[in-house]
Tab-separated table of C-alpha atoms in Angstrom:
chain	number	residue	atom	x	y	z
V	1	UNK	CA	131.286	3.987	-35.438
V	2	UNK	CA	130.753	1.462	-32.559
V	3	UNK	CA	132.463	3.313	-29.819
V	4	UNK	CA	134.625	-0.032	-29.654
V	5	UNK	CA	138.099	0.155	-31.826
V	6	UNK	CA	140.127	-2.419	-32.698
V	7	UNK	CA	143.450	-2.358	-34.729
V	8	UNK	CA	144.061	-3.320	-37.105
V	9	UNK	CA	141.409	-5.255	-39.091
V	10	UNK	CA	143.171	-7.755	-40.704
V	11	UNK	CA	146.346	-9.872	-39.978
V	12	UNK	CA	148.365	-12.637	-41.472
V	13	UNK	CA	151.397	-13.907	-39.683
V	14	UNK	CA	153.579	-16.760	-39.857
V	15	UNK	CA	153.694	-19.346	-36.864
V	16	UNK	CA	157.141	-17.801	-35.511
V	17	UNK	CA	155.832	-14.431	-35.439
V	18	UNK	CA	154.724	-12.060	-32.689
V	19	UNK	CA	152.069	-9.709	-33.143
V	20	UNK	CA	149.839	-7.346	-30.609
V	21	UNK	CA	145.889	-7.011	-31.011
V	22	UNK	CA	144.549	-3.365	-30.051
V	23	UNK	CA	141.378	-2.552	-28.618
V	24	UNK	CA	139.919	0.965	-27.700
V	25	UNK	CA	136.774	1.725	-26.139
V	26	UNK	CA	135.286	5.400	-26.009
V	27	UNK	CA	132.240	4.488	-23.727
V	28	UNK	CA	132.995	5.016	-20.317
V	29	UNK	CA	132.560	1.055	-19.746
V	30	UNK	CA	134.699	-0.781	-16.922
V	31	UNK	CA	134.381	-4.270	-18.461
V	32	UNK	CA	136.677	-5.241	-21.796
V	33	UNK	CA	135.982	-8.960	-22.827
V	34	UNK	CA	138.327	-10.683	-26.169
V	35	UNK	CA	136.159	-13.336	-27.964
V	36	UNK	CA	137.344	-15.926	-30.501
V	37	UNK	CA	134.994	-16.511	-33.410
V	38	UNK	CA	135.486	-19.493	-35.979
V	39	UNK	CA	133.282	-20.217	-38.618
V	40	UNK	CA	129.893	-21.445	-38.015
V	41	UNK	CA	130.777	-21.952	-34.175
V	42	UNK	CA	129.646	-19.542	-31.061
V	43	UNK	CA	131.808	-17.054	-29.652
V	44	UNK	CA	134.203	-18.329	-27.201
V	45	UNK	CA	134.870	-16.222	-24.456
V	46	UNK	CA	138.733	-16.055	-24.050
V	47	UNK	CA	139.531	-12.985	-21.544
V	48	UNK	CA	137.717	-10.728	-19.600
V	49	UNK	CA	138.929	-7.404	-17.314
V	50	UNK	CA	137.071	-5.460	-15.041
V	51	UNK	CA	138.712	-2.353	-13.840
V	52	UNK	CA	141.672	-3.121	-15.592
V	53	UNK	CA	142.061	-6.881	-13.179
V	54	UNK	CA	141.594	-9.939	-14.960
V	55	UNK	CA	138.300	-12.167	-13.884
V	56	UNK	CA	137.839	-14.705	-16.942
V	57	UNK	CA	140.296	-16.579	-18.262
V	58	UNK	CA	138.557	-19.201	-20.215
V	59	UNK	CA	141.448	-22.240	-20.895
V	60	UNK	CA	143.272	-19.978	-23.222
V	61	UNK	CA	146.435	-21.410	-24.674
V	62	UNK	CA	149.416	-19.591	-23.250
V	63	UNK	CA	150.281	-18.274	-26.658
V	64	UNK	CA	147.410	-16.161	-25.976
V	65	UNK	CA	148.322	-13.052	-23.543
V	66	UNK	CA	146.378	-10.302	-22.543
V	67	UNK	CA	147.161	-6.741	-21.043
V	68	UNK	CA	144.908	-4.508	-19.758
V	69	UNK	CA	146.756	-1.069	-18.555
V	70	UNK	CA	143.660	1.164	-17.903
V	71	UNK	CA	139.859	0.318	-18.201
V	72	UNK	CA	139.398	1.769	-21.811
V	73	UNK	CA	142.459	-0.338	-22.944
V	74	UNK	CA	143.101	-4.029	-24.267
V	75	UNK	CA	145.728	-5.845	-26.204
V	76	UNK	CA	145.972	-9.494	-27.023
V	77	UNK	CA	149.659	-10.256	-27.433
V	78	UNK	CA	150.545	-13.265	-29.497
V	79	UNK	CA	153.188	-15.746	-30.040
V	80	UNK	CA	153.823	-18.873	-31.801
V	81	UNK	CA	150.452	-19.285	-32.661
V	82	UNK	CA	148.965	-22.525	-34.708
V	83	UNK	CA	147.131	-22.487	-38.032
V	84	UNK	CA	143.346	-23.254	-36.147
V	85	UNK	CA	143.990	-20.217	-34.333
V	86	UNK	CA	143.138	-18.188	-37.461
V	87	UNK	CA	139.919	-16.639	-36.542
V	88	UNK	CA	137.947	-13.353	-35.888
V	89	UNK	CA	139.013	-12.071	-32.644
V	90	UNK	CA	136.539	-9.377	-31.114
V	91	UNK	CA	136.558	-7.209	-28.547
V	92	UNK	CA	134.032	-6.134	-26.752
V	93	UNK	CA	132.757	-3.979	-23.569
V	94	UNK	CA	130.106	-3.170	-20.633
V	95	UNK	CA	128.599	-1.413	-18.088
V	96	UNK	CA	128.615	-3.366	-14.911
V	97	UNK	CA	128.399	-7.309	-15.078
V	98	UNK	CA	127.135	-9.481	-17.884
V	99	UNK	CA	123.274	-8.483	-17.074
V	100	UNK	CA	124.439	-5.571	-18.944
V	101	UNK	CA	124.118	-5.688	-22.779
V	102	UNK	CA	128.170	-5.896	-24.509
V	103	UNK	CA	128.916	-3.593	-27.341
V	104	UNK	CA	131.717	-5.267	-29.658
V	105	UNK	CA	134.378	-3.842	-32.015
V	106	UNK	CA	134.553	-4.409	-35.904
V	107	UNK	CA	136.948	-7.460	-34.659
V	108	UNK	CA	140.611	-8.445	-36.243
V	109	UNK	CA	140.717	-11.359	-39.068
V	110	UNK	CA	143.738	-13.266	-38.298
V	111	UNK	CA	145.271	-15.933	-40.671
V	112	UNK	CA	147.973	-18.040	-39.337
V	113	UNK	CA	150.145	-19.434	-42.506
K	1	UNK	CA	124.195	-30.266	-24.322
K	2	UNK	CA	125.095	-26.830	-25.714
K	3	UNK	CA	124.489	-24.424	-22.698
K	4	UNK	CA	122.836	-22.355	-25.658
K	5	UNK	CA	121.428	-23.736	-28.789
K	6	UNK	CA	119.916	-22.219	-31.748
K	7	UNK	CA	118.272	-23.586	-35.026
K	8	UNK	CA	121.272	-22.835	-37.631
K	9	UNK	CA	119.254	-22.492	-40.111
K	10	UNK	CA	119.020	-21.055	-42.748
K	11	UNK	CA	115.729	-19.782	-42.863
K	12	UNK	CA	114.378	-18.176	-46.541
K	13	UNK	CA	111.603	-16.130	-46.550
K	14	UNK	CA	109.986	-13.812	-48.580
K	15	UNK	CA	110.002	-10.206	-47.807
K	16	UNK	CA	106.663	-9.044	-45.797
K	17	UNK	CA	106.702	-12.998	-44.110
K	18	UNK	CA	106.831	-13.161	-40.296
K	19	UNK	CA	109.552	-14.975	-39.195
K	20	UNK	CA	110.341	-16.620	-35.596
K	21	UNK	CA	113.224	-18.183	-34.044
K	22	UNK	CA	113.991	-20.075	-30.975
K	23	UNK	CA	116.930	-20.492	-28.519
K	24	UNK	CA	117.271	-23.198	-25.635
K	25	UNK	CA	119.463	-22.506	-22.437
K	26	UNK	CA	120.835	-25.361	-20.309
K	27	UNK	CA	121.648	-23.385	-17.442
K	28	UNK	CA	118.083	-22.575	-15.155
K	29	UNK	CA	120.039	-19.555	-13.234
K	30	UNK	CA	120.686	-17.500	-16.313
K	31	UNK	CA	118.807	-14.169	-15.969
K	32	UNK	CA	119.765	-11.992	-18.635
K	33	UNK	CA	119.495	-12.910	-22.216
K	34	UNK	CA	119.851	-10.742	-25.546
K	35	UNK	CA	119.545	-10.977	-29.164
K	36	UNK	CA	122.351	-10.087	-31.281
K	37	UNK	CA	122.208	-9.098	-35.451
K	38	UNK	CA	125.916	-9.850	-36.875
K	39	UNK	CA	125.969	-9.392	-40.497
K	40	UNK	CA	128.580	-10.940	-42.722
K	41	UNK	CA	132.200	-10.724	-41.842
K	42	UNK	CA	131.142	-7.871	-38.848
K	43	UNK	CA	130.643	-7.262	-35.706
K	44	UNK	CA	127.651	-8.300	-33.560
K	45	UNK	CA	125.481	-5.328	-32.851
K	46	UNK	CA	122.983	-5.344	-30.071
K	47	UNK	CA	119.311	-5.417	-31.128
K	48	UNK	CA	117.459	-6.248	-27.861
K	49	UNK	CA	117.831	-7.250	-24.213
K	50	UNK	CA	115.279	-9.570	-22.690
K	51	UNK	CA	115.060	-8.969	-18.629
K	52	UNK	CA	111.777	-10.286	-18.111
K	53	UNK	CA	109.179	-11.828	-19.510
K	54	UNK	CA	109.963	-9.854	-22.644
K	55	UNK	CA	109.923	-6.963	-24.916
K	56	UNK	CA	108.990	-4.831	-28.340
K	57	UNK	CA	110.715	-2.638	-30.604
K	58	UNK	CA	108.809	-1.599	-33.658
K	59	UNK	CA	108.835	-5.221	-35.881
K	60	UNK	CA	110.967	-7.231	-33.694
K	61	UNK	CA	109.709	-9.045	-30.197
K	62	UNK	CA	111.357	-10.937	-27.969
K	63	UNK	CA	109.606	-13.678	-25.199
K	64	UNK	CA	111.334	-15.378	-22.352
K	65	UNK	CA	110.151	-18.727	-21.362
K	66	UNK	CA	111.712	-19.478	-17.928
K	67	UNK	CA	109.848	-22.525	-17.881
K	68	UNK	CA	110.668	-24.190	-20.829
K	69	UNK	CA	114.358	-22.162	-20.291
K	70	UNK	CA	113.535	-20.739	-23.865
K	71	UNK	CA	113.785	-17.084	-25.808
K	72	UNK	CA	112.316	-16.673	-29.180
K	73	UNK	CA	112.891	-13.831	-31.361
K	74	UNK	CA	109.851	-12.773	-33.664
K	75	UNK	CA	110.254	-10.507	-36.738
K	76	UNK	CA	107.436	-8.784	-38.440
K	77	UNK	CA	106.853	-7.880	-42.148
K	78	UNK	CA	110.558	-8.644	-43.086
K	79	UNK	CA	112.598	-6.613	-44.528
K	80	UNK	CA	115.563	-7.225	-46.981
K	81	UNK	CA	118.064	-5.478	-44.851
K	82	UNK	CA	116.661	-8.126	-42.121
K	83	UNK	CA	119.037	-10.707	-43.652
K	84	UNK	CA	121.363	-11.598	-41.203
K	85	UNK	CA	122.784	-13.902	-38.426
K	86	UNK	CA	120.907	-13.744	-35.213
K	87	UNK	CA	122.561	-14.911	-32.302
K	88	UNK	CA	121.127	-15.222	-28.701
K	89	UNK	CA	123.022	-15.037	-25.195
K	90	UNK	CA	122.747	-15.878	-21.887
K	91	UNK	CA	124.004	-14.579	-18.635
K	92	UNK	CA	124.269	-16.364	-15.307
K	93	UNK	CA	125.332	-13.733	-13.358
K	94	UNK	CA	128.788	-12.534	-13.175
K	95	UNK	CA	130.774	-11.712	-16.759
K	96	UNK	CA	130.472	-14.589	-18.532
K	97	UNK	CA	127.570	-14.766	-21.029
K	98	UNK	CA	127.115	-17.845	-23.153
K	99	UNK	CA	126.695	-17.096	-27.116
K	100	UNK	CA	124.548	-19.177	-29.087
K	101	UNK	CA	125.996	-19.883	-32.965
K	102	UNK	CA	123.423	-18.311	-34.599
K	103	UNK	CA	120.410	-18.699	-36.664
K	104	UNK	CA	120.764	-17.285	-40.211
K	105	UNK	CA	118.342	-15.358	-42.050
K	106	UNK	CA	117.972	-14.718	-45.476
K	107	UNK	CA	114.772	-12.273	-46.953
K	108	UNK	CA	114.113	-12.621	-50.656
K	109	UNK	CA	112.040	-10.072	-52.818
């Protein structure tokens, strides 16, 4: 149990379709970061919210939309995504600013076909 | 340059070996840095923050080398459960922290 939920775990979608990504924090943090992680490369910071206002946004493809309605709540909406978009997407959240420590959710596998 | 860079690895050792690995940082006004454990096909999990010039927790120490703009990660008497990716971060200030792509580990009996 990481205190960080995400929904669901796993998800394959064709190119056409549009899908939501769910995240759920039970920690009492302000900050909720989403992450893209490809094999064998560093996380890439995509989004991140403090007190429910967006403060990153990192170059992310349109296709790519985020929601924040309340500080313990995060979706990644998306639409007409590409096959190299196919990734581990992770959520993650924190106290304060990024000298604080980020705890991350089990993350979503998403295959693009 | 990377703005964080990190031996990929992988490193084999036996179980009982001490094991240490670096990370570089490009950017001179990062002041937080941490060490993450991500296992395979999971989440990174937290295993220490480095604020100063460093810290201890049971096998595992961490050293910050502002000079050099380095952290190192040292691991004691390795365990088998040790196996794992080890990634390193740095923060600038602000939310953005810059992940490193990890150093794998691998502890054989």
């Amino acid at each position: 149990e990481t205190g960080v939920t995400q929904t669901p775990r796993h998800l394959v979608m064709g190119m056409t379709n549009k899908k939501s990504l769910k995240c759920e924090q039970h920690l009492g943090h302000n900050a909720m970061y989403w992450y893209k992680q490809s094999a064998k490369k560093p996380l890439e910071l995509m989004f991140v919210y403090n007190f429910k206002e967006q403060t990153e946004n990192n170059s992310v493809p349109s296709r790519f939309s985020p929601e924040c309605p309340n500080s313990s709540h995060l979706f990644l909406h998306l639409h007409t995504l590409q096959p190299e978009d196919s990734a581990l997407y992770l959520c993650a959240s924190s106290v304060g600013q990024g000298e604080q420590p980020q705890h991350f959710g089990d993350g979503t596998r998403l295959s693009i076909l | 340059r990377k703005e964080v860079e990190q031996d990929p690895g992988p490193f084999n050792v036996p179980e009982g070996a001490t094991v240490a690995f670096n990370c570089t940082y490009s950017n001179s006004a990062s002041q937080s840095f941490f060490w993450y454990r991500q296992d395979c096909r999971k989440e990174p999990k937290l295993l220490m923050s480095v604020y100063s010039s460093g810290n201890e927790d049971g096998r595992f120490t961490a050293q910050l080398n502002r000079a050099s703009q380095y952290i190192s990660l040292l691991i004691r008497d390795s365990k088998l459960s040790d196996s794992a990716t080890y990634l390193c971060a740095a923060n600038t200030g602000g939310f953005k922290t810059i992940f490193g792509a990890g150093t794998r580990l691998f502890v054989k009996a």
